[in-house]
XYZ file of C-alpha atoms in Angstrom:
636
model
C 17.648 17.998 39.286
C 15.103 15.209 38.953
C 15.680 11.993 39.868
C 15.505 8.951 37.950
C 13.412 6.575 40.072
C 13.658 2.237 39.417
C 10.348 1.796 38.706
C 8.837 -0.648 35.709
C 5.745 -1.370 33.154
C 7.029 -5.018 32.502
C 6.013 -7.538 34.330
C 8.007 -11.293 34.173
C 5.567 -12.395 31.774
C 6.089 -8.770 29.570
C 9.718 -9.682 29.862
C 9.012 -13.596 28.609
C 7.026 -12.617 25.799
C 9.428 -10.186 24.526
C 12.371 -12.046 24.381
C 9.980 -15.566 22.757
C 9.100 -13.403 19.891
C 6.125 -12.851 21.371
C 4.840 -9.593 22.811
C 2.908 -7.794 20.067
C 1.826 -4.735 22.446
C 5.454 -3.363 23.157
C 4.313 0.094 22.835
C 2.198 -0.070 25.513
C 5.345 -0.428 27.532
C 8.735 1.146 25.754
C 9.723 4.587 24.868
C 7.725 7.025 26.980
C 4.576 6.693 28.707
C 3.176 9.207 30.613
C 2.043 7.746 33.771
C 1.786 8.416 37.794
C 4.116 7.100 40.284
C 2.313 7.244 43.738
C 0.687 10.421 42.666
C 3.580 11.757 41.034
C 3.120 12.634 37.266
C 6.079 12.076 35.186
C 7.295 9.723 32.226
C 8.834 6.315 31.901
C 11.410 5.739 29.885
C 12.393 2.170 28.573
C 14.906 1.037 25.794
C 16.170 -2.471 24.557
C 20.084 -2.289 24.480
C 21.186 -5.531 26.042
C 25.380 -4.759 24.419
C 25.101 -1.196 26.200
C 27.765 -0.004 29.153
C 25.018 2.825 30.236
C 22.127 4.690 28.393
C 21.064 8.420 30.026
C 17.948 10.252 29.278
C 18.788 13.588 27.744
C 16.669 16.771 26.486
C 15.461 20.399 27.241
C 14.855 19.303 30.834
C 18.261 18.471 31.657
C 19.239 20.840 29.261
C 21.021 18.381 27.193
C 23.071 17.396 30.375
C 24.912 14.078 29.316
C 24.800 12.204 32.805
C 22.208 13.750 34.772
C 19.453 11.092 34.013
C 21.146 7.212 34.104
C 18.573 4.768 33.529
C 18.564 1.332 35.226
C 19.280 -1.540 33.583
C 17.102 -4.601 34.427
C 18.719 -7.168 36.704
C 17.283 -10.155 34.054
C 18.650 -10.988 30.603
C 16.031 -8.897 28.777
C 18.695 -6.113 28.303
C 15.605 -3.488 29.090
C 17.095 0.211 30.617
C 14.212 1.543 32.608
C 13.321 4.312 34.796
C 10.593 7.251 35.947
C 11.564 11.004 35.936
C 8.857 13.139 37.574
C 7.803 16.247 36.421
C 8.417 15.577 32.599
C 5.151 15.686 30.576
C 3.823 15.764 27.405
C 5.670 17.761 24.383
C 9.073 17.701 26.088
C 12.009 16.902 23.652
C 14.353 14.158 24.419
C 17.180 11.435 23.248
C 18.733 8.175 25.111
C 22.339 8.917 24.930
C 24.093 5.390 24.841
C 27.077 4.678 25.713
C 27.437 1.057 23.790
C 29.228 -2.365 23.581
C 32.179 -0.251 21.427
C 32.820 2.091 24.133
C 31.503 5.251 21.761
C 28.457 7.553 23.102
C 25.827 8.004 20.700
C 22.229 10.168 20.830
C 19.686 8.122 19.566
C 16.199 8.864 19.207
C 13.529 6.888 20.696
C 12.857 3.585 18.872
C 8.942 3.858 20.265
C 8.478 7.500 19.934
C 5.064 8.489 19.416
C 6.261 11.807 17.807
C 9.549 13.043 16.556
C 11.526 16.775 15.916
C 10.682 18.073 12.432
C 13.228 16.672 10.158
C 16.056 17.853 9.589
C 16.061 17.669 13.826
C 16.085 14.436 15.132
C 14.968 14.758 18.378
C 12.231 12.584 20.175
C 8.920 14.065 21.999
C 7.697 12.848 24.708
C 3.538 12.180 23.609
C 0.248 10.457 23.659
C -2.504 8.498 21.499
C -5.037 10.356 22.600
C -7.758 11.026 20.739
C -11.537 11.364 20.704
C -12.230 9.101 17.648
C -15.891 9.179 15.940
C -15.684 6.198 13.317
C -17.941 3.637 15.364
C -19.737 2.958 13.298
C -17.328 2.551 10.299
C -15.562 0.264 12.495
C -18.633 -2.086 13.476
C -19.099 -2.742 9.648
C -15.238 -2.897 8.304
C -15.757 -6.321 8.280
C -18.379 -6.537 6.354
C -17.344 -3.853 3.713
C -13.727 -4.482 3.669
C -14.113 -7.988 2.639
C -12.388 -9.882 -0.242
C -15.743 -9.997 -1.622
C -16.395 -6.610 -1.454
C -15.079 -4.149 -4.225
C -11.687 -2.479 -3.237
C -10.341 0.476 -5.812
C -7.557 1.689 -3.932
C -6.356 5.247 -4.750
C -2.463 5.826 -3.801
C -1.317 8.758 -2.079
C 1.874 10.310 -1.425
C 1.291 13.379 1.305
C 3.505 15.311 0.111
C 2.897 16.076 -2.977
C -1.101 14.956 -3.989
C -1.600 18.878 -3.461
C 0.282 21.949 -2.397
C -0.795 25.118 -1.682
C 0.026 27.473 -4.950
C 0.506 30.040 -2.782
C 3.834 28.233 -0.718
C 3.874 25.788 -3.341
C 7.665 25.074 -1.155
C 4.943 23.686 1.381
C 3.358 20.504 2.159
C -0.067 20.543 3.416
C -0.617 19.549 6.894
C -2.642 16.553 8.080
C -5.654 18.656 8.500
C -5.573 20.688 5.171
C -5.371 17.430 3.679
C -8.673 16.179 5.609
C -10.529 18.969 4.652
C -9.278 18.390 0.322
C -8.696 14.837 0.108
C -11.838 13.323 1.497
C -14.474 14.911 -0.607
C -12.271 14.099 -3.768
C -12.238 10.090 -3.130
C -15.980 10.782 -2.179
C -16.629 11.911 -5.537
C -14.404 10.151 -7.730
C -15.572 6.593 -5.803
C -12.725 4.882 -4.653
C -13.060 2.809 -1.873
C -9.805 3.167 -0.468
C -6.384 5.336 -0.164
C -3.447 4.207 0.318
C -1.141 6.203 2.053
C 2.587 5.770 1.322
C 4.689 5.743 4.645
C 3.010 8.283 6.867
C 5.833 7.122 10.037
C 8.902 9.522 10.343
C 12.045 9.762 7.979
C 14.905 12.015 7.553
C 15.430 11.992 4.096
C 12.717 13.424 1.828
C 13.177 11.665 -1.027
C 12.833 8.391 0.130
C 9.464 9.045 -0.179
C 8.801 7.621 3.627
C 10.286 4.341 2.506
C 13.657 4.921 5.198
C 12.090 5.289 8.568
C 13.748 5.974 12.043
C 10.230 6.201 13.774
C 8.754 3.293 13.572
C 5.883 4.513 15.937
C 5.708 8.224 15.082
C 3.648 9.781 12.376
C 5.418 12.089 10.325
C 5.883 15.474 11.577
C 6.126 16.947 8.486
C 2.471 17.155 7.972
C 1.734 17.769 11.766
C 0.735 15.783 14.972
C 0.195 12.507 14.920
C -3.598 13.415 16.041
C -4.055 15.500 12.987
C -3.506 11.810 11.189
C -6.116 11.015 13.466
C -8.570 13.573 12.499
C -7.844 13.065 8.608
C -8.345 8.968 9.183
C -11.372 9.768 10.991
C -12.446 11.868 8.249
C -12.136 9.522 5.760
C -13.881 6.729 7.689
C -16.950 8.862 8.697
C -17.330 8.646 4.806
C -16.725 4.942 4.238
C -13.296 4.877 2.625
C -10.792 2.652 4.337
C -7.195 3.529 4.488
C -4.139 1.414 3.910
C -0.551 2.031 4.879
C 2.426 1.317 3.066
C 4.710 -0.744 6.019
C 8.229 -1.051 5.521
C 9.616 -4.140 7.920
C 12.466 -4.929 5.165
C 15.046 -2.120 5.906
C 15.944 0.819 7.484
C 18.666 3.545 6.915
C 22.186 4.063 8.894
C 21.627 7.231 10.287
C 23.551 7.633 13.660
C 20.321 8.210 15.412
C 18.443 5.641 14.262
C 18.273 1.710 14.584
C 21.150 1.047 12.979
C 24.315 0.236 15.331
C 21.879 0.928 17.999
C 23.557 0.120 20.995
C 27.411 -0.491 19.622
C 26.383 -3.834 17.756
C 24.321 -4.975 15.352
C 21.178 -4.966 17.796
C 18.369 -4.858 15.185
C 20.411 -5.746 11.625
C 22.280 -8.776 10.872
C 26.046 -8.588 11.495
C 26.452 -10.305 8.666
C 26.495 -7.929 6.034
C 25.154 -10.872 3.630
C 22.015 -10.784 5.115
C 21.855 -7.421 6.655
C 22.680 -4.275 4.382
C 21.057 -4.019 1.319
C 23.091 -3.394 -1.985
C 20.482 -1.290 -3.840
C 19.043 0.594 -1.093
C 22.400 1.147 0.754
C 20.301 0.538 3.921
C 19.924 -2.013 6.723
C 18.101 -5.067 6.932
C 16.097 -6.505 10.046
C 18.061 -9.676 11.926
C 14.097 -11.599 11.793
C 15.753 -14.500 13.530
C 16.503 -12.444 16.393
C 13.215 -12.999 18.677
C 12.849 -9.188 20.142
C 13.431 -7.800 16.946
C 9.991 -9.530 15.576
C 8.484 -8.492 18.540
C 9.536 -4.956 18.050
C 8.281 -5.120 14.009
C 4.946 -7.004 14.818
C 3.987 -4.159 18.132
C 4.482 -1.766 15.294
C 2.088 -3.006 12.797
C -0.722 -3.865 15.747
C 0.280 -0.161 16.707
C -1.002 1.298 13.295
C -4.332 -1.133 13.376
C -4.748 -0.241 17.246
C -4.092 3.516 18.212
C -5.102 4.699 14.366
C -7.318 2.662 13.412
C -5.679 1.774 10.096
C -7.769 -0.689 8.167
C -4.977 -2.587 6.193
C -1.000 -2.539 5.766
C 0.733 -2.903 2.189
C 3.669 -4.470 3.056
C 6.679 -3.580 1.223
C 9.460 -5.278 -0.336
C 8.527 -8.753 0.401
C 10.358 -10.254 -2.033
C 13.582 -8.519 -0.604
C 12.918 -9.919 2.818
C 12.410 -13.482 1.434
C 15.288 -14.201 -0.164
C 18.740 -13.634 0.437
C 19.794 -13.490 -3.044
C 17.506 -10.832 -3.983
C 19.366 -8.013 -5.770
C 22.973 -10.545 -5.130
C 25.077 -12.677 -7.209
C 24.507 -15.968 -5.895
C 27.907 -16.569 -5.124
C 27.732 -13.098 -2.831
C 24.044 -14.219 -0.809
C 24.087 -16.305 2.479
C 22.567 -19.068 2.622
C 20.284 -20.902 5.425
C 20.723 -23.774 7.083
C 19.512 -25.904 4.640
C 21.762 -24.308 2.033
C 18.986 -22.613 0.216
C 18.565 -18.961 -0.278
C 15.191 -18.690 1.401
C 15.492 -16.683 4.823
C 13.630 -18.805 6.939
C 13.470 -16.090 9.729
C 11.845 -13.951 7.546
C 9.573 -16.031 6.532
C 8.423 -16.899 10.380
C 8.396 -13.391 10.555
C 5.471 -13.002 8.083
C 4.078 -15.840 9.205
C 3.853 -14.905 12.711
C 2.861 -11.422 11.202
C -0.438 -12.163 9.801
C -1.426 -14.545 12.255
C -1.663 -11.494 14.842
C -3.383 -8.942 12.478
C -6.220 -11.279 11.252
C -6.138 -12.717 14.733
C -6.070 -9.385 16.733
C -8.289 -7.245 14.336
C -11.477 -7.994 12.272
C -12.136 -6.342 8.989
C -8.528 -5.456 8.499
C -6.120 -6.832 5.415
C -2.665 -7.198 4.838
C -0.958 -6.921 1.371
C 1.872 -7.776 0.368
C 4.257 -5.953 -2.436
C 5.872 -9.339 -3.641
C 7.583 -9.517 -7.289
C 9.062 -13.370 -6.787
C 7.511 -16.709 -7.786
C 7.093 -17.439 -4.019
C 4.022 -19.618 -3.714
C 1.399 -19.531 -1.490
C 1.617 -16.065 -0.474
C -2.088 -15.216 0.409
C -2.765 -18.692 1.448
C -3.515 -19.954 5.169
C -0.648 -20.313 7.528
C -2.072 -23.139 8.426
C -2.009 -24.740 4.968
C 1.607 -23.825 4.573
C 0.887 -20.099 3.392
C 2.227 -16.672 4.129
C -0.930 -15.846 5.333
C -1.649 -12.712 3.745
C -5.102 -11.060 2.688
C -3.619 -10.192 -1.060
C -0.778 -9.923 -3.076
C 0.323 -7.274 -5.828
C 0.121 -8.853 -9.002
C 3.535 -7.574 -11.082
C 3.426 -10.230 -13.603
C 0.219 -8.764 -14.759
C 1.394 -5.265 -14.683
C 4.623 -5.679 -16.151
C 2.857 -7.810 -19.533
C -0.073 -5.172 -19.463
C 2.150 -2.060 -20.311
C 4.241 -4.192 -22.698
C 1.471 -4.778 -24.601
C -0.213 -1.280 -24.386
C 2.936 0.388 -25.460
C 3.061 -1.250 -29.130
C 1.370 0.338 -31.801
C -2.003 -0.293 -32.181
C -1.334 -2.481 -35.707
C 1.749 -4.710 -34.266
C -0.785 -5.846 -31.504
C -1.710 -8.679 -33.500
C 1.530 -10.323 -32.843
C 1.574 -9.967 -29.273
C -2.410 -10.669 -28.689
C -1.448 -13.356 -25.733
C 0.461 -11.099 -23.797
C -2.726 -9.707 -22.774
C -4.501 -13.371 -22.054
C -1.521 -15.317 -20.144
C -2.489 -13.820 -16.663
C -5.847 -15.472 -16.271
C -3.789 -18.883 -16.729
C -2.422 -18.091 -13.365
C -4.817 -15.570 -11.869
C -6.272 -17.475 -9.295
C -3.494 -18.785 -7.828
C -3.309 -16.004 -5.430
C -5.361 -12.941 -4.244
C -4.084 -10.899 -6.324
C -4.179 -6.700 -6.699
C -3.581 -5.040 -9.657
C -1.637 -2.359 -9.447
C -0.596 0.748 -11.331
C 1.496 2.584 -8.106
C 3.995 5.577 -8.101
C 6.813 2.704 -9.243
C 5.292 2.999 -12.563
C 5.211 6.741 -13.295
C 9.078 7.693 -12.468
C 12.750 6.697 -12.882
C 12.365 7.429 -16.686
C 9.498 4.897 -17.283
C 6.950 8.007 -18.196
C 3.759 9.122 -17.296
C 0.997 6.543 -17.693
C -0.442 8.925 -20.669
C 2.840 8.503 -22.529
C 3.514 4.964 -22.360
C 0.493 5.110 -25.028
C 1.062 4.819 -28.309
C -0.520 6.954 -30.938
C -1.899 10.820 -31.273
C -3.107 13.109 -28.389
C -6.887 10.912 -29.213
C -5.540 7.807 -29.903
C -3.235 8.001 -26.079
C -6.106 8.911 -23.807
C -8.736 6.416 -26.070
C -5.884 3.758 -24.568
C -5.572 4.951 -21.481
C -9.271 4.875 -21.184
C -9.040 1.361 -22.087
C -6.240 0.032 -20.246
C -8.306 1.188 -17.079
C -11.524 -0.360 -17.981
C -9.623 -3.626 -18.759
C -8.064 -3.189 -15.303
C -11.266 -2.523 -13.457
C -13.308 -5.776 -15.495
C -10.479 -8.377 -14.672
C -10.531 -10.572 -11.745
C -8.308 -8.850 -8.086
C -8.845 -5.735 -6.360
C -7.519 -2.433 -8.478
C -4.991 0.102 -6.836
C -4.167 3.218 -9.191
C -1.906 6.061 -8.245
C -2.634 9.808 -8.346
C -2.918 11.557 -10.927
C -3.619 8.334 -12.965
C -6.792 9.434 -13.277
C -6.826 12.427 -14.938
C -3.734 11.779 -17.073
C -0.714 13.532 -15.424
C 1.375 14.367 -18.279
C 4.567 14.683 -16.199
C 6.000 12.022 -14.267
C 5.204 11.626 -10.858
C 7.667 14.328 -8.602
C 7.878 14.281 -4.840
C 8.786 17.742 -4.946
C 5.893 19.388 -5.801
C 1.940 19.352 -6.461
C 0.468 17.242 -9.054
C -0.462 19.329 -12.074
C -4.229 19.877 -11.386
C -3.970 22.506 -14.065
C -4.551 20.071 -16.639
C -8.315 19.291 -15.858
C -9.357 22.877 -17.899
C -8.679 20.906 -20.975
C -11.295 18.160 -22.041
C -8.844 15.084 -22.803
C -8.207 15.114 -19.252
C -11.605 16.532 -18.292
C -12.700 13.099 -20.123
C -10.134 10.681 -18.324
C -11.207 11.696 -14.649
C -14.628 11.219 -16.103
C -13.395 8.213 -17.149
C -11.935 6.813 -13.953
C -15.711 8.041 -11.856
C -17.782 6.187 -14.030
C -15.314 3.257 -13.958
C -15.571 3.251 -10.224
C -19.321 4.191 -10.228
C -19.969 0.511 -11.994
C -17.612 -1.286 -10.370
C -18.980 -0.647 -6.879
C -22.281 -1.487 -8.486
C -21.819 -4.343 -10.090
C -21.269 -7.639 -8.218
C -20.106 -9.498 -11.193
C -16.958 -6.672 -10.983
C -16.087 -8.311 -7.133
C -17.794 -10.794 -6.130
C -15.516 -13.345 -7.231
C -12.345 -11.707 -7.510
C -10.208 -14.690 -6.844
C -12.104 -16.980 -7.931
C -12.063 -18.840 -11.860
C -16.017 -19.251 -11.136
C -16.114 -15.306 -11.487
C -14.748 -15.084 -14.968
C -14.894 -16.774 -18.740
C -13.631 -16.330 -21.844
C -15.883 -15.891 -25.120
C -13.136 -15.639 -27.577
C -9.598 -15.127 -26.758
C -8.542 -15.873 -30.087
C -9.219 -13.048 -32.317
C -5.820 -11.481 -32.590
C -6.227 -10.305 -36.100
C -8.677 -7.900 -34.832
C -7.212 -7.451 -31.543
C -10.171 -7.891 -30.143
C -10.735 -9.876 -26.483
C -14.327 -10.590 -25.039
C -14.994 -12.242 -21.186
C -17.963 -12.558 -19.213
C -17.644 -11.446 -15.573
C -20.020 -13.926 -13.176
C -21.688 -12.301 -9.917
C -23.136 -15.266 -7.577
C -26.554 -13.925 -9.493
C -26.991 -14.900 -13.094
C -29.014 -11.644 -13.842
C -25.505 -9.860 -12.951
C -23.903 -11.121 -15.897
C -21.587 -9.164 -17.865
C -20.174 -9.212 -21.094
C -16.956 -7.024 -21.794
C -15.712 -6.227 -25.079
C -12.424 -4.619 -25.747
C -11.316 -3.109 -28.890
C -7.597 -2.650 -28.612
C -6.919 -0.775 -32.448
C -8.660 2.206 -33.816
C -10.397 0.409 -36.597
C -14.420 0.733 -36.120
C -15.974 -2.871 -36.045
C -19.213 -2.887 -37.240
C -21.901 -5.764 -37.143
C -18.967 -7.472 -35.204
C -21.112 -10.782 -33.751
C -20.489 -11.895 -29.921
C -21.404 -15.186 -28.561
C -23.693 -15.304 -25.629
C -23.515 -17.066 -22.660
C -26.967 -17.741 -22.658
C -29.678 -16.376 -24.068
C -31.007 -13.006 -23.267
C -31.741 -9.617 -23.989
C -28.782 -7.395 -23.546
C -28.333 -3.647 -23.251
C -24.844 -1.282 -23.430
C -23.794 -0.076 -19.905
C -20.722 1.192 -20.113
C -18.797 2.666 -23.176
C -15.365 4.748 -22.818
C -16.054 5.706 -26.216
C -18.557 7.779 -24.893
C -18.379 11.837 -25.857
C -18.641 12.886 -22.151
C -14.877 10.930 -22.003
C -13.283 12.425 -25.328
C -14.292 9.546 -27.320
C -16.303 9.161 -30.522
C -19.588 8.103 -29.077
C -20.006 5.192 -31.145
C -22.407 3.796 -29.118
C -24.950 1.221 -29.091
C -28.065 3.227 -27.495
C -30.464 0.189 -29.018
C -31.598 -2.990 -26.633
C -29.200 -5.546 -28.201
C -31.507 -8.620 -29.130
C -30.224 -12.337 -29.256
C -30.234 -14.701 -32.560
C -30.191 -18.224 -32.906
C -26.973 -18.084 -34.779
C -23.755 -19.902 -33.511
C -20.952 -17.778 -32.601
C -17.653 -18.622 -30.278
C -18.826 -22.103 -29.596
C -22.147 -20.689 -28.450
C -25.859 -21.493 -29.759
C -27.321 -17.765 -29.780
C -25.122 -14.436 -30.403
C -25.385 -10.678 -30.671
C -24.615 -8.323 -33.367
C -23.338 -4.748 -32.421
C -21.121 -2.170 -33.287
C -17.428 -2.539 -31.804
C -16.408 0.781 -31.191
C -12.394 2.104 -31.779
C -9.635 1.834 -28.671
C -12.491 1.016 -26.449
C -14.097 -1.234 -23.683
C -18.064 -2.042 -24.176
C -19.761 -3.472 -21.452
C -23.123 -5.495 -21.901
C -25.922 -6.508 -19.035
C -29.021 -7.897 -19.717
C -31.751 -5.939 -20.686
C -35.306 -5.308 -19.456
């Protein structure tokens, strides 16, 4: 039997770090790490369980043997168990069996586990990061193309169910099947960016990723965690940058997980009013406790660092900043002060950004935050959160309102539609239509339209060209963009079936163009949280339902004028204020034939007249076509 040797990766200032809060490179030094002990190849284990009695290694080396391996505790206050076996290497399976503050024995997996037992097993493996990576030279310009001046159309994926094989239609495609599908679809549809919902490991299926017990292991389900590798790789070699959705607000009770971990409430509250969440019966992080941001803040560096993720979405915000969220009042803690804020989250996320942006150039953090909370994406050092941008819900949520009344009633809610530029600068703000908005009963995108089979995809049309023409970055969810019909299901592939009929045919169409001119058009991004970027030309006319904006690039000749038509009554000889004079040409239309519209287009160069119009000395006269978004530049 092999023996566990004392040896140790922490050094005193590891071990001072770690318990300030501090130490952002943790996995550098827990779980297992293959390494040489005077010439001897093995693997150190180490595990935080300060409330422990004893904690044993145990796995197919020991075959399972529950006191074979006894690791050592540290003789200082960090409550670190430590130790080298010899002899164990890569792809062996293992657990710490702990024996904790209660007296009970429990196997838990690996909190730093670079890989983890296909679920329903729960078993660690010991692994590595290595990989040969070939995205350079992606990497040496992220900063300047990931920018917040830069365009960023996000397209949000879940893995397991974007495609399936119709073959095993039972299985999800693996990392590397994904690579080889995925990639040259963003290519060719444009976006700039996918989103990955959580790619780290979980038990239960349908949580869609969002209750992890790996924190540092990519999901087996879809292979190793070098197969993640390859497919990030892949999509950087092509220039699209990829964000993970991060979940530092909760995590589930399963016995082998974080929760309980070493017979006390080690990384939840004990409080129950601040650490178990009503709605998602799960556990929240203790973020006063100073190891357990250390542990949260490795984890996100790990992502940026050993896979070269360009950005984490950070979920839940809202439910980590207040302890009332989802409560009665009279059931919520409060914190010292008496208010409901919790002020250890909120160091949390301080401290948070301040080591990505510090650590890592080129890389963004977003966060998924429904409150009122100000200052989200501002500077921590001017009393922000410190984030890079912030989902906009309020803009969302009064967006499908509107686009779910019937075409005539519109009239009476025409300023549900204008209210979000009053605050749209406030923040850096994403606007998102994600997989939140296409199940539980709230329909397919398609079918929150109102109207025919022509009138429902001339709306959808238009609801995404409105998106992609206001101010913030743009995040849409598969199968958006050819009009899934069904809602979204984690269970199996989306229904790609639907693109042999033209309506959808149209729609994807629809969503490349879309993407095609915003990339291409600075006005589009280059203020996209800033008022100098946008102006109204009439906001008024809700008779006709009709809205008109310019969008401002930091080049005059970039102008843009965009039109939207929001019934299906043709407008013709409908006059449009300039904002200055020019000649001015149609450059978008998604009334076009090629996307199931009409085609009432206007193919002419649009001339100006000295006539006032919308407060404005010269105007245009064109033809407003029906349900749709026209889009004017100045002509040659």
């Amino acid at each position: 039997m092999r023996a566990v040797l004392v040896h140790s990766l922490f050094s005193d200032f590891d071990i001072s770090l770690f318990v300030s809060g501090k130490h952002f490179r943790l996995y550098e030094k827990f779980g297992a790490q293959l390494i040489h002990v005077e010439g001897v190849a093995g693997t150190y284990f180490a595990v935080w369980a300060p409330n422990a009695q004893a904690v044993h290694v145990i796995g197919d080396f020991n075959q399972w043997n529950r006191s074979a391996h006894a690791l050592n505790k540290r003789l200082d206050s960090s409550g670190i168990w430590e130790g080298f076996i010899p002899g164990i290497g890569k792809g062996e399976l293992y657990k710490f069996l702990v024996k904790g503050f209660d007296g009970l024995e429990v196997e838990k997996g690996d909190p730093y586990a670079k890989r983890w037992e296909h679920p329903p097993k729960t078993a660690s493996i010991v692994w590595d990061n290595d990989y040969k990576w070939k995205d350079k030279a992606w990497l040496n310009k992220r900063p300047k193309l990931n920018a917040l001046n830069k365009p960023m159309s996000v397209y949000e994926v879940h893995l397991g169910s974007w495609q399936r094989d119709p073959s095993e239609p039972d299985r999800v495609l693996t990392y590397m099947e994904i690579a080889n599908s995925l990639v040259p679809y963003v290519l060719d549809m444009g976006f700039t960016h996918v989103e990955f919902m959580p790619l780290m490991e979980y038990p239960y299926f349908p949580s869609w990723g969002y209750q992890i017990t790996g924190y540092f292991a990519a999901s087996s389900r879809h292979g190793t965690p070098q197969e993640l590798m390859y497919l990030i790789n892949e999509l950087h070699r092509n220039n699209i940058a990829v964000i993970m959705d991060w979940v530092p607000s909760h995590f589930p009770g399963d016995s082998n997980g974080l929760y309980h971990f070493d017979g006390t409430h080690l990384y939840e509250h004990s409080d129950m009013r601040k650490g178990f969440h009503p709605d998602w019966k799960s556990y929240i992080f203790n973020y006063d406790r100073n190891e357990v941001r250390s542990f949260l803040i490795s984890n996100a560096l790990y992502w940026l660092d050993k896979f070269h993720i360009d950005g984490l979405r950070v979920d839940a915000v809202a439910s980590m900043l207040y302890f009332d969220f989802s409560r009665k009042t009279e059931d919520a803690a409060k914190n010292e002060y008496g208010g409901s804020e919790n002020l250890g989250a909120i160091q949390f996320l301080k401290d948070l950004n301040i080591a990505v942006y510090g650590n890592y150039e080129g890389v963004h953090t977003i966060a998924e935050e429904s409150s009122t909370y100000p200052l989200v994406t501002h500077p921590v050092h001017n009393g922000g959160l410190g984030f890079g941008m912030k989902w906009m819900m309020g803009w969302m949520n009064d967006t499908l309102k509107y686009f779910k009344n019937d075409p005539i009633n519109r009239r009476y809610h025409h300023y549900q539609l204008t209210f979000s530029i009053t605050y749209a600068f406030t923040e850096n703000f994403m606007l998102p239509f994600s997989h939140d908005e296409v199940v539980h009963g709230k329909s397919s995108m398609i079918y929150k339209m109102p109207g025919d089979e022509w009138q429902k995809f001339a709306n959808l049309r238009v609801l995404y060209a409105y998106m992609f023409t206001q101010p913030g970055t743009k995040l849409l969810f598969m199968g958006n963009e050819f009009a899934q019909t069904h809602e979204w299901d984690f269970k199996s592939s989306l229904d790609w079936h639907l693109l042999e009929h033209a309506p959808h045919i149209g729609m994807q169409k629809t969503v490349r163009a879309i993407n095609k001119l915003y990339v291409s058009e600075p006005a589009l991004f280059e203020h996209s949280f800033s008022a100098e970027g946008f102006e109204w030309i009439n906001a008024d006319d809700a008779r006709h339902s009709i809205y008109i904006y310019i969008r401002k690039g930091k080049k005059a000749k970039d102008t843009l004028i965009v039109i939207l038509n929001l019934t299906p009554v043709y407008r013709e000889n409908y006059r449009v204020g300039l904002p200055f004079r020019a000649k001015w040409k149609e450059i978008f239309n998604t009334d076009a034939k090629e996307f199931f519209g009409s085609g009432k287009l206007n193919n002419k160069l649009i001339l100006p007249e000295k006539v006032g119009c919308h407060n404005r000395d010269y105007s245009v006269v064109l033809n407003v076509p029906p349900l749709a978004v026209t889009i004017l530049k100045q002509g040659v």
